[in-house]
Coordinates of C-alpha atoms and ligand atoms in Angstrom, one line a residue:
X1 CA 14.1 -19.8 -5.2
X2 CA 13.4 -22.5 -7.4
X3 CA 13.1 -26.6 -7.1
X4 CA 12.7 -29.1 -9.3
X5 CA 11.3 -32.2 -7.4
X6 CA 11.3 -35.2 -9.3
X7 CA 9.8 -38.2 -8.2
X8 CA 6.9 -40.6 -9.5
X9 CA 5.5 -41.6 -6.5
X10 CA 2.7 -39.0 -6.7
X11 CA 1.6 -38.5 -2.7
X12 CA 5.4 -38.3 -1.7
X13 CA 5.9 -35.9 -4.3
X14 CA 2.3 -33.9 -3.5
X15 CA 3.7 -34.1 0.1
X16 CA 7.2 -32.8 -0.5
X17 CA 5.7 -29.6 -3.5
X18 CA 3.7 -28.5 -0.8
X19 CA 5.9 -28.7 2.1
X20 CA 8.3 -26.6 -0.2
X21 CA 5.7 -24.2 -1.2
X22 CA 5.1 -23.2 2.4
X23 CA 8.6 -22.8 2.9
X24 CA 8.0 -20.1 -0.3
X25 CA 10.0 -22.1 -2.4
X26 CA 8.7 -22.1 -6.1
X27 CA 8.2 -26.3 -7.2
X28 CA 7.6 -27.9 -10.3
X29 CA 7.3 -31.5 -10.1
X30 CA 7.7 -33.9 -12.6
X31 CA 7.2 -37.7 -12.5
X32 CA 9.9 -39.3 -14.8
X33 CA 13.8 -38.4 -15.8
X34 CA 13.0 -37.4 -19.5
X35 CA 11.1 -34.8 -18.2
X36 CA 13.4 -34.0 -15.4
X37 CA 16.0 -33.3 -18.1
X38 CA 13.5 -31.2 -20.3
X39 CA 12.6 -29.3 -17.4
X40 CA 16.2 -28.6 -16.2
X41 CA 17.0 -27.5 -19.7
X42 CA 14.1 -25.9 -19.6
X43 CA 13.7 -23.6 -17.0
X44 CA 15.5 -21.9 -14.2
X45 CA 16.1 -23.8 -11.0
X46 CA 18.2 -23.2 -7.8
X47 CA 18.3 -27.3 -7.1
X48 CA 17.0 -30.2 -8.2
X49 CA 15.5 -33.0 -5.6
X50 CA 16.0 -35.9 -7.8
X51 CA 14.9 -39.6 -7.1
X52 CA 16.8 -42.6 -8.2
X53 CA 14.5 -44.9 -9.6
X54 CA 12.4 -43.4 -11.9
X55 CA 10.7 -44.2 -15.3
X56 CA 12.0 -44.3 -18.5
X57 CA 15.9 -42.5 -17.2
X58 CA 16.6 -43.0 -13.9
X59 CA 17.7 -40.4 -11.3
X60 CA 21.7 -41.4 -11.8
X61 CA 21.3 -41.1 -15.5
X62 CA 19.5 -37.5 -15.2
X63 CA 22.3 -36.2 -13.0
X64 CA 25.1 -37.7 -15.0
X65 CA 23.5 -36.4 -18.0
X66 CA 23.1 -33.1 -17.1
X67 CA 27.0 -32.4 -15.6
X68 CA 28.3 -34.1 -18.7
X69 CA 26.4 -31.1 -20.4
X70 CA 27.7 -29.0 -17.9
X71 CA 24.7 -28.5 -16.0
X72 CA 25.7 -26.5 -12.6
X73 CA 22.6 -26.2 -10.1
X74 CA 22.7 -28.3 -6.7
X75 CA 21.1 -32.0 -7.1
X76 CA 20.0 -33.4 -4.2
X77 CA 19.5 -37.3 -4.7
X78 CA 16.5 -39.1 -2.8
X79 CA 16.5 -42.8 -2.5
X80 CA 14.6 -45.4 -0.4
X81 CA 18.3 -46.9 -1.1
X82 CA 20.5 -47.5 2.1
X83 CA 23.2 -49.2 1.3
X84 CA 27.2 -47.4 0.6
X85 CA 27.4 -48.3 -2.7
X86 CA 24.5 -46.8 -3.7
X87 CA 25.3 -43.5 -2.1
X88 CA 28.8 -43.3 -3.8
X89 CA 26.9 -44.1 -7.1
X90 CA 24.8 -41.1 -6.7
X91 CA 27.2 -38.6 -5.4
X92 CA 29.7 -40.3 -8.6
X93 CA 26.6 -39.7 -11.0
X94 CA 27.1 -35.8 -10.0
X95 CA 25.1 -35.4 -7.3
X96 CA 25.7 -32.9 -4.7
X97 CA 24.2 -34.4 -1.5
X98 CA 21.8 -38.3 -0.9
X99 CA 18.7 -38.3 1.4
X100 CA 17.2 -41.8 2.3
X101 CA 14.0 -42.3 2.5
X102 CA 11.7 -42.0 4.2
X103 CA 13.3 -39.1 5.5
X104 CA 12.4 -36.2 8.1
X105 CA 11.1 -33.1 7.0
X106 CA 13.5 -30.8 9.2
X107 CA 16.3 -32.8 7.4
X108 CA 15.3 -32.2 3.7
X109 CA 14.7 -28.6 4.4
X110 CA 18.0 -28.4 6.1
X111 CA 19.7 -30.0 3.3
X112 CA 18.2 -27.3 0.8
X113 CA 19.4 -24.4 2.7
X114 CA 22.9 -26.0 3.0
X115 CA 22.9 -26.9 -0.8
X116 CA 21.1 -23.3 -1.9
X117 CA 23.6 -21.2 0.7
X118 CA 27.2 -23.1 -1.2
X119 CA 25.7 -22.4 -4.8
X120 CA 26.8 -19.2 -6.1
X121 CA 24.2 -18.3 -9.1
X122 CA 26.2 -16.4 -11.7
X123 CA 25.1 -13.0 -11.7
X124 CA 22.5 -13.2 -8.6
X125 CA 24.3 -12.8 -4.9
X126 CA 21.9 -13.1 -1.9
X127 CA 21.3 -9.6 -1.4
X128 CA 19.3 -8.0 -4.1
X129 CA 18.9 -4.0 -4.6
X130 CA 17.2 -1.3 -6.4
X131 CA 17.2 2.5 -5.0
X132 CA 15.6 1.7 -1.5
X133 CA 14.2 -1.8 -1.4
X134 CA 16.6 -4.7 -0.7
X135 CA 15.3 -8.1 -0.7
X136 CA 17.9 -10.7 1.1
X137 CA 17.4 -14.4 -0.3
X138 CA 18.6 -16.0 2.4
X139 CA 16.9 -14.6 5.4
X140 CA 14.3 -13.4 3.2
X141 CA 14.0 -10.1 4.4
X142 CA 12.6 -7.6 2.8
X143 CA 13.4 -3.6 3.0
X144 CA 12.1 -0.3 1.7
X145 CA 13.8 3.2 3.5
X146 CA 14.9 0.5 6.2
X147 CA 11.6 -0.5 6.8
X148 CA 11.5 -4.3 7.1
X149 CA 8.2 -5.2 5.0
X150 CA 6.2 -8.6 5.5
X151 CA 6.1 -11.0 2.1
X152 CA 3.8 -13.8 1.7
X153 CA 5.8 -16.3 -0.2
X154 CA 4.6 -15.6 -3.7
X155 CA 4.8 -11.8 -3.4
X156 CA 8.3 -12.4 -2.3
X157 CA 9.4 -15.0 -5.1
X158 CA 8.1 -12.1 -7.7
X159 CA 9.6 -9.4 -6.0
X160 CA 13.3 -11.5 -6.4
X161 CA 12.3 -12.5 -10.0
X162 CA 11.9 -8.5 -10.6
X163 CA 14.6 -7.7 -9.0
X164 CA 17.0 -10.1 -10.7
X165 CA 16.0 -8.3 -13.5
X166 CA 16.1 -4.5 -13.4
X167 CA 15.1 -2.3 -16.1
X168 CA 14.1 -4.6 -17.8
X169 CA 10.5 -5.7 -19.6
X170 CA 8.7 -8.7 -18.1
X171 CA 5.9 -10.4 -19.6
X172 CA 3.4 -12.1 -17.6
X173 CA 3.9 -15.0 -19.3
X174 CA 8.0 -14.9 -17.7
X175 CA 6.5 -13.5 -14.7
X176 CA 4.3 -16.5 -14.4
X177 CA 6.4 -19.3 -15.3
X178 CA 9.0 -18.0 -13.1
X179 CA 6.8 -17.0 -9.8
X180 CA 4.3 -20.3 -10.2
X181 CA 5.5 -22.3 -12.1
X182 CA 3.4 -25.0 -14.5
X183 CA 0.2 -24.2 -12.4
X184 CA 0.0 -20.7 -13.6
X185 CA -1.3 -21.5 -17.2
X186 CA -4.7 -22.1 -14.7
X187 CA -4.7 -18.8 -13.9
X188 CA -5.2 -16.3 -16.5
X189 CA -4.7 -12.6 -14.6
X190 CA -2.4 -14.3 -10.9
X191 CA 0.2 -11.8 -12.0
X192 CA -1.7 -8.6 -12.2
X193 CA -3.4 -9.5 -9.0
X194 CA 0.0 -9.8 -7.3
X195 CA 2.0 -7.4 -8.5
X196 CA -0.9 -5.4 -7.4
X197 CA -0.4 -6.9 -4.1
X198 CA 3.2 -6.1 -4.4
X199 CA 3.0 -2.3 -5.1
X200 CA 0.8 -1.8 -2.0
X201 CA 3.5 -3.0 0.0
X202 CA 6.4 -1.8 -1.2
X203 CA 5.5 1.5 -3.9
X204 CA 2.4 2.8 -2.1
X205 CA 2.7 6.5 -0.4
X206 CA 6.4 6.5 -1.7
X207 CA 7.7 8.9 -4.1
X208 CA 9.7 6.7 -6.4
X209 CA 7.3 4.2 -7.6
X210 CA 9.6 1.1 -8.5
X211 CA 7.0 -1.3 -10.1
X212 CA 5.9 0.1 -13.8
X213 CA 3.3 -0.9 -15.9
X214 CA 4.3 -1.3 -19.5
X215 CA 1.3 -1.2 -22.1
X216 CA 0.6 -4.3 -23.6
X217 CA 3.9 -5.8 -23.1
X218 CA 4.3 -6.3 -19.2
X219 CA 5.9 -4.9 -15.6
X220 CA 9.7 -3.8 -15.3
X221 CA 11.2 -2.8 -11.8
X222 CA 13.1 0.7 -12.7
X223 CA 14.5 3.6 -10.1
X224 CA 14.4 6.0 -13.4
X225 CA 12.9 8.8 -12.8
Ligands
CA1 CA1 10.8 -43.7 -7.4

């Protein structure tokens, strides 16, 4: 899955990307609400962690902003805000759910399962398939024959991006974007090396290899023979 965070305090945001990251949550963070409304136009996200004040558009203004355009992921609002009225403004702005800060880990975590389990993604349900690999998002299981297989978090966020998208070509540019987000421009050949990783675990010694190579243009998960 993937979060926006967006907050411009840069240690609470460091702390919360790689909290999240561990978790094997893909993060982009971004440090003011112009950018949190490019990037949620932008790209693909399961929720958005969104802090009210902000530079140049605060957090009330992104939310609002991106329901009036009919913007549908989870947005979780954080605040170092206590007060009533200022969780009824956030939840009225379009928010889904209001952390105070500073808040415990355990909590935020629990609040992202909670939002991520209500939100049904159009065309993705929890439990993904192709042949005989299943991948469940929410327990984050992984299957091939009825074998469970063991995922580092990264191998498992590009196995679900490949498998929300069967058949079809992949560039390592999409791969990238979508399995690490900003920091994979870094990192010229991270996607060979883990869909390399990826095929020893789940395509190795099997007779239908799943993961396949197309010249010059990219990987696409297939069960054709
Ligand atoms: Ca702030």
């Amino acid at each position: 899955m993937r979060i926006l965070v967006v907050e411009d305090e840069q240690n609470v945001a460091a702390f919360i990307k790689q909290g999240l990251a561990e978790e094997g949550y893909v993060v982009d963070a971004v440090g003011d609400g112009e950018l949190a409304l490019s990037y949620a136009q932008t790209y693909d996200y399961d929720l958005i962690l969104l802090d009210v004040l902000l530079p140049k558009m605060d957090g009330r203004q992104v939310a609002l902003t991106l329901r009036q355009r009919g913007y549908s992921a989870p947005i979780v609002m954080l605040t170092a805000l206590d007060g009533v009225d200022d969780r009824v403004a956030g939840l009225d702005s379009g928010a889904d759910d209001y952390l105070v800060k500073p808040f415990a880990y355990r909590e935020l975590l629990a609040r992202i399962r909670a939002r991520t389990r209500t939100y049904d993604r159009p065309g993705t349900p929890n439990e993904l398939q192709m042949a005989d690999l299943s991948l469940n998002r929410l327990t984050r299981v992984v299957k091939r024959g009825g074998q469970e297989i063991e995922m580092t978090s990264k191998e498992f966020a590009l196995l679900e991006f490949l498998l929300q998208h069967p058949n079809q070509v992949l560039s390592r540019t999409q791969i990238g974007e979508q399995v690490w987000g900003y920091d994979f421009y870094n990192q010229s050949n991270i996607v060979d090396v883990y869909v390399g990783y990826l095929r020893r675990k789940i395509d190795d010694g099997r007779p239908l290899q799943l993961i396949r190579t197309v010249r010059g243009a990219g990987y696409k998960l297939s069960a054709d023979a």
